[in-house]
CSV table of C-alpha atoms in Angstrom, one decimal:
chain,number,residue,atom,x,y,z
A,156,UNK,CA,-5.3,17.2,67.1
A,157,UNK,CA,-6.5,13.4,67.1
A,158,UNK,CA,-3.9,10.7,67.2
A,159,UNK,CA,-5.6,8.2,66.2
A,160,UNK,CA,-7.3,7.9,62.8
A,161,UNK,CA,-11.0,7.3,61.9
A,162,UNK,CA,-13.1,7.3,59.0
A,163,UNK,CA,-14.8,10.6,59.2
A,164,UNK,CA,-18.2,9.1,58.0
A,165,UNK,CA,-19.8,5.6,57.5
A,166,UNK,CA,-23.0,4.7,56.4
A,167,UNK,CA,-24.9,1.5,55.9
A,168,UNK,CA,-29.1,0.3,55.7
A,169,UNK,CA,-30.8,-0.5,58.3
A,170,UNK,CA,-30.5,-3.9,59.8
A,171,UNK,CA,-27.4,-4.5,57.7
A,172,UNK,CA,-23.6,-4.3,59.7
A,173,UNK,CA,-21.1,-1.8,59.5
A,174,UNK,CA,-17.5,-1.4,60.4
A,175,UNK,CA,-15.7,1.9,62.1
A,176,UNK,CA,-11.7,1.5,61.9
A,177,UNK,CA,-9.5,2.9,64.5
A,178,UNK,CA,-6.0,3.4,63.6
A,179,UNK,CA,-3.0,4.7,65.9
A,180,UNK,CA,0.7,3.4,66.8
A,181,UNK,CA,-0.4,3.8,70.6
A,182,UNK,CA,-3.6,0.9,70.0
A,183,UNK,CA,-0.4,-1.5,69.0
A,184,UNK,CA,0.7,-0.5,72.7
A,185,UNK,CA,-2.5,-0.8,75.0
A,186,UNK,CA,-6.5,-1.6,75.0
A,187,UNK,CA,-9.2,0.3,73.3
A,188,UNK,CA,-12.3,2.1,74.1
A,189,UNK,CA,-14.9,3.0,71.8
A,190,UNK,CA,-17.8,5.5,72.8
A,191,UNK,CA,-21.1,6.1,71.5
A,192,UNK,CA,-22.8,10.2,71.1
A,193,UNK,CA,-26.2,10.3,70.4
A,194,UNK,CA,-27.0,13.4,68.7
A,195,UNK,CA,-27.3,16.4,71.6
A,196,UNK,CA,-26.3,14.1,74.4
A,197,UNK,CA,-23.0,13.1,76.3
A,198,UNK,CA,-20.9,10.1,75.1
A,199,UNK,CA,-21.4,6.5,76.5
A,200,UNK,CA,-18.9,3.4,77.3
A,201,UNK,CA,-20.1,1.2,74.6
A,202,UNK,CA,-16.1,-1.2,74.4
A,203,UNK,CA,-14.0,-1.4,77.1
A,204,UNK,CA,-10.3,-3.8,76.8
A,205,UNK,CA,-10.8,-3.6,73.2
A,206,UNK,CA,-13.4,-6.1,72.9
A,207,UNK,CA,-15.6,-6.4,76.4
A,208,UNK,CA,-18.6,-4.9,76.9
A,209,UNK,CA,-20.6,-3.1,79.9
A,210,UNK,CA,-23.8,-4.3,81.5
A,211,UNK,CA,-26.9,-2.9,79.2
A,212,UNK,CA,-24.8,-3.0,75.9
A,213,UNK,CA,-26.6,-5.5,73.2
A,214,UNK,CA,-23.8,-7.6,71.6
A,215,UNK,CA,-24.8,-6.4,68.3
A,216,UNK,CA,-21.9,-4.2,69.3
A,217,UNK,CA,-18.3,-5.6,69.0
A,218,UNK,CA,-14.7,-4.6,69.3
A,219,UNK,CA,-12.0,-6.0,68.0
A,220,UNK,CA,-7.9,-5.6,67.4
A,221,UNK,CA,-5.2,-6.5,65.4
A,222,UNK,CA,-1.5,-4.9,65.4
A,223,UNK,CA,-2.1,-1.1,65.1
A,224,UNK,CA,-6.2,-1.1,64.1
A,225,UNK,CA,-9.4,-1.6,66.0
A,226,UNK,CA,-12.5,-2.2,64.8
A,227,UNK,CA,-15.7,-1.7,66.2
A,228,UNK,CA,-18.7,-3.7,64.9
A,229,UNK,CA,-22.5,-3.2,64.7
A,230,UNK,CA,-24.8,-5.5,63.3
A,231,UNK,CA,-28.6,-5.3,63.3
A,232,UNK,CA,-28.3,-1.3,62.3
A,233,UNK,CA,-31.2,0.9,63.6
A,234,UNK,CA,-32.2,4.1,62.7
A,235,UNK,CA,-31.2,4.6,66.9
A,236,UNK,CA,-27.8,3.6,66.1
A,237,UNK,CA,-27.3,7.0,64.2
A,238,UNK,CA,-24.4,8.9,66.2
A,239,UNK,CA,-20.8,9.7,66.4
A,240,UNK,CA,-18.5,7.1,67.2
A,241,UNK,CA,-15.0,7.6,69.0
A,242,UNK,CA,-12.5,5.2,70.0
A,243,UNK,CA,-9.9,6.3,72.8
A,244,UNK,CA,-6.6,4.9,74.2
A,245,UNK,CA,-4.1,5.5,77.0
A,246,UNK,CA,-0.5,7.5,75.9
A,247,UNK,CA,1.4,5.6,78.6
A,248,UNK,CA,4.7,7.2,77.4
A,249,UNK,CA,3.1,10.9,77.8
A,250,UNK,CA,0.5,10.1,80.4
A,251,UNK,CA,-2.5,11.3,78.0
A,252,UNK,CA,-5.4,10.2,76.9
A,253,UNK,CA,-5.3,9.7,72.9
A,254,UNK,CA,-8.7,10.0,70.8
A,255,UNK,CA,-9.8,9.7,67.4
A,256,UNK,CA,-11.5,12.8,65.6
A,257,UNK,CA,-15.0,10.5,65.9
A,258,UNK,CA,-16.9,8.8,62.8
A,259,UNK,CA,-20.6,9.7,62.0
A,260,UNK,CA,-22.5,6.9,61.3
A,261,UNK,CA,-25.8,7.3,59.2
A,262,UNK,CA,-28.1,4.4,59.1
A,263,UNK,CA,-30.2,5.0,55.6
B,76,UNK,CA,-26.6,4.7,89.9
B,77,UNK,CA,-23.5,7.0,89.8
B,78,UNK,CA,-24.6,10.3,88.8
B,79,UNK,CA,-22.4,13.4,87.6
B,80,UNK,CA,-23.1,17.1,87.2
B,81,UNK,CA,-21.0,19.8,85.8
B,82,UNK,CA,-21.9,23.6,87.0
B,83,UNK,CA,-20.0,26.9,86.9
B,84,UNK,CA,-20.8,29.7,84.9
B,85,UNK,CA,-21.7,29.2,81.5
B,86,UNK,CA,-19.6,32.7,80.0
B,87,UNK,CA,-16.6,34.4,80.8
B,88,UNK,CA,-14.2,37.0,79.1
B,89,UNK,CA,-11.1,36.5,77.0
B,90,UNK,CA,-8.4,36.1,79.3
B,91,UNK,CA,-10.7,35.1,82.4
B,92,UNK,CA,-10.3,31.7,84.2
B,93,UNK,CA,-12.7,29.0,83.3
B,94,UNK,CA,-14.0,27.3,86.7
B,95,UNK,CA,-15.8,24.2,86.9
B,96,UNK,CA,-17.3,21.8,89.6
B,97,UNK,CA,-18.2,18.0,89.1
B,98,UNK,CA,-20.6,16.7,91.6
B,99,UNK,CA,-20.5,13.2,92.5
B,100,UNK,CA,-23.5,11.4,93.8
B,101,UNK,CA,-24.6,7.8,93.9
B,102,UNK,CA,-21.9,6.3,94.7
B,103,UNK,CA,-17.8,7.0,96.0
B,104,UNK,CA,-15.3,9.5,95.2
B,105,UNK,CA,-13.0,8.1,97.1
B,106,UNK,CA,-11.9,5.4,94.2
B,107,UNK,CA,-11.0,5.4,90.5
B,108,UNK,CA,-10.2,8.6,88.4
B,109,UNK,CA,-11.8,11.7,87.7
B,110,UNK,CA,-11.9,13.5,84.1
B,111,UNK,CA,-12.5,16.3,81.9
B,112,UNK,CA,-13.3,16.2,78.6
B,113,UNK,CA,-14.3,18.9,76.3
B,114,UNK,CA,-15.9,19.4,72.5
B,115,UNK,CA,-15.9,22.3,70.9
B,116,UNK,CA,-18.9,23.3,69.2
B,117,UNK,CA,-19.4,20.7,65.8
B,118,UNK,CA,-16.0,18.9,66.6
B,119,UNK,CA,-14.9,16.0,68.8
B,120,UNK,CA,-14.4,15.3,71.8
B,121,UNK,CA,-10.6,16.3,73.5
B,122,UNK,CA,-9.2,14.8,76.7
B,123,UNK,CA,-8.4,17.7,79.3
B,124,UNK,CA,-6.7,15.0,81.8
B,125,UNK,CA,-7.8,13.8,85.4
B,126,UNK,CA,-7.3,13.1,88.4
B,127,UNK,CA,-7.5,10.3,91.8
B,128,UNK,CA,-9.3,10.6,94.8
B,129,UNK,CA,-5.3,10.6,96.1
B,130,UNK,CA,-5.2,14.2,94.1
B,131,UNK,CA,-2.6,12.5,91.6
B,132,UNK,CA,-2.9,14.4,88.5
B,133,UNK,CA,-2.2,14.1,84.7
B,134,UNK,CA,-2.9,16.5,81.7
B,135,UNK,CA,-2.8,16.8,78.0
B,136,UNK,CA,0.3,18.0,77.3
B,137,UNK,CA,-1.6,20.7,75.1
B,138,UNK,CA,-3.3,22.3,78.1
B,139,UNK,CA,-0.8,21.4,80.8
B,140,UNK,CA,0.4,25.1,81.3
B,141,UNK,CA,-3.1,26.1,81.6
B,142,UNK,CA,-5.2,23.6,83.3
B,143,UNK,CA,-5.8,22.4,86.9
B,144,UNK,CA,-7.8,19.8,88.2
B,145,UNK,CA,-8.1,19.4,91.8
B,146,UNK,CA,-10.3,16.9,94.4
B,147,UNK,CA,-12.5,17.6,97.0
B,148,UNK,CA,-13.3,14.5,98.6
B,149,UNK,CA,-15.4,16.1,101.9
B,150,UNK,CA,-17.6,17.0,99.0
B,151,UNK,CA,-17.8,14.4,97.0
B,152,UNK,CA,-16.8,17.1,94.4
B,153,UNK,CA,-13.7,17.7,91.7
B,154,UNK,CA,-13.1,20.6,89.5
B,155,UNK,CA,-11.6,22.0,86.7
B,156,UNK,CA,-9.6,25.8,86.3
B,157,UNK,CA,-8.4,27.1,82.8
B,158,UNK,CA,-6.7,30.3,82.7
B,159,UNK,CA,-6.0,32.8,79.9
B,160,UNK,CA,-9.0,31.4,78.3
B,161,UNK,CA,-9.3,32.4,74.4
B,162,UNK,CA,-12.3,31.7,71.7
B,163,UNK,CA,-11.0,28.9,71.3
B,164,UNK,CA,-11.7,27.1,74.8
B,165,UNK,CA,-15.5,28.0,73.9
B,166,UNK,CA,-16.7,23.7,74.0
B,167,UNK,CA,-19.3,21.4,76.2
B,168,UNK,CA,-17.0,20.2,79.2
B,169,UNK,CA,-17.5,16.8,80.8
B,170,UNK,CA,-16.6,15.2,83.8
B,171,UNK,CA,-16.5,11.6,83.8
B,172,UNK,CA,-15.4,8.4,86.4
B,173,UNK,CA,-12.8,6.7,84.9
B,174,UNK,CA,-11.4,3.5,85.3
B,175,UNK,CA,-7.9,2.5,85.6
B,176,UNK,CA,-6.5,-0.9,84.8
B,177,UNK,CA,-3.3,-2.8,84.2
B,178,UNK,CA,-2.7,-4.6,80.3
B,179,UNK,CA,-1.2,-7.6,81.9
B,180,UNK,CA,0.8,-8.5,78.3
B,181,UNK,CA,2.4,-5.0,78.9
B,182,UNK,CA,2.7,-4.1,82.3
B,183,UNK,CA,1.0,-0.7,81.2
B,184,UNK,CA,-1.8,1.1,82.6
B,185,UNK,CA,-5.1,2.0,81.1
B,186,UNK,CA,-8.3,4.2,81.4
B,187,UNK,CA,-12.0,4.2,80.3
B,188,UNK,CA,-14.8,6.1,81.0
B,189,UNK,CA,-17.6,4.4,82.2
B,190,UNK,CA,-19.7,7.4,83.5
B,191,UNK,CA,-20.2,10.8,82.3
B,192,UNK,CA,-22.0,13.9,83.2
B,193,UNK,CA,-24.9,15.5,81.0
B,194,UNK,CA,-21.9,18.2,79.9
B,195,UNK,CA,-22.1,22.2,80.6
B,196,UNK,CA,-21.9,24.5,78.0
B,197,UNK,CA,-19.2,27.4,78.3
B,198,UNK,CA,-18.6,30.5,76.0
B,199,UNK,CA,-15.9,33.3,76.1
B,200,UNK,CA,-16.9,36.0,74.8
């Protein structure tokens, strides 16, 4: 059971940005990381410390977060941007990781 | 370039215990974390827990009484055992590196995983 909330499904045209929301008492409490899964493939560190990103990751990828929310931010949208996106944070009180269900991005 | 690799057998019976080996290459065991993460078929992803090169562990409390994750650092190797598996355990597993920092503001510690295996498939049946 996910702890933290996303949008089950965004959608937006190519070349045009989107937003995926990440919602969750704990994100109020420690840093963010959001993950990229490309259809049939493993996930990939796309945000790290809610808003840094890791060598090879184009900064038409963004994190951000306020209070209890993160966002994550792609501009530019390709049709290779189409995958499920999941943020993730650290349960310091119960040792656990804490994920969101993932959001399905569809680029039209 | 870090490279990881999940094996173990790919189906086991209700009830059985669900092994798993992560192979490290490229790189050292002997720093940051180790995980396991799992998706069940057409769902997301679920942290299993992880653990240091030190053999210091933690767990989702959900699997806890199940779960074991041990190191092998001779071998550059860490694993994963499930018992009493059910239907429900059926999922890709994947081992990741993670990497553990400190939230200055809040004195609190923090993961993310910057390298993941391909993922192994397992079924119980």
């Amino acid at each position: 059971q996910s702890v933290l909330t996303q949008p089950p499904s965004v959608s937006a045209a190519p070349g045009q940005k989107v937003t995926i929301s990440c919602s969750g008492s704990n994100i109020g409490d420690n840093y963010i990381s959001w993950y990229q899964q490309l259809p049939g493939t493993a996930p990939k560190l796309l945000i790290y410390e809610n808003t840094r990103r890791p060598s090879g990751i184009p900064d038409r990828f963004s994190g951000s977060r306020s209070g209890t929310s993160a966002t994550l931010g792609i501009t530019g949208l390709q049709t290779g941007d189409e995958a499920d996106y999941y943020c993730v944070t650290w349960d310091n009180s119960l040792s656990t990781g804490v994920l969101g269900g993932g959001t399905r991005l569809t680029v039209l | 370039q870090m490279q990881l690799q999940e094996s173990g057998p790919g189906l086991v019976k209700p009830s059985e215990t669900l092994s798993l080996i992560c192979t490290v290459s490229g790189g050292s065991i002997s720093t940051s974390y180790w995980s396991w993460i799992r998706q069940p078929p057409g769902k997301g992803l679920e942290w299993i827990g992880h653990i240091s090169y030190s053999g210091y562990t933690d767990y989702n409390p959900s699997l806890k009484s199940r779960v074991t994750i041990s190191v092998d650092t001779s071998k550059k190797q860490f694993s994963l055992k499930m018992t009493s598996v059910t239907a429900e355990d059926t999922a890709v597993y994947y081992c990741a590196r993670a990497i553990r920092g400190v939230n200055p503001s809040r004195n609190l510690y923090y993961y993310h995983m910057d390298v993941w295996g391909k993922g192994t498939t397992f079924t119980v049946s």
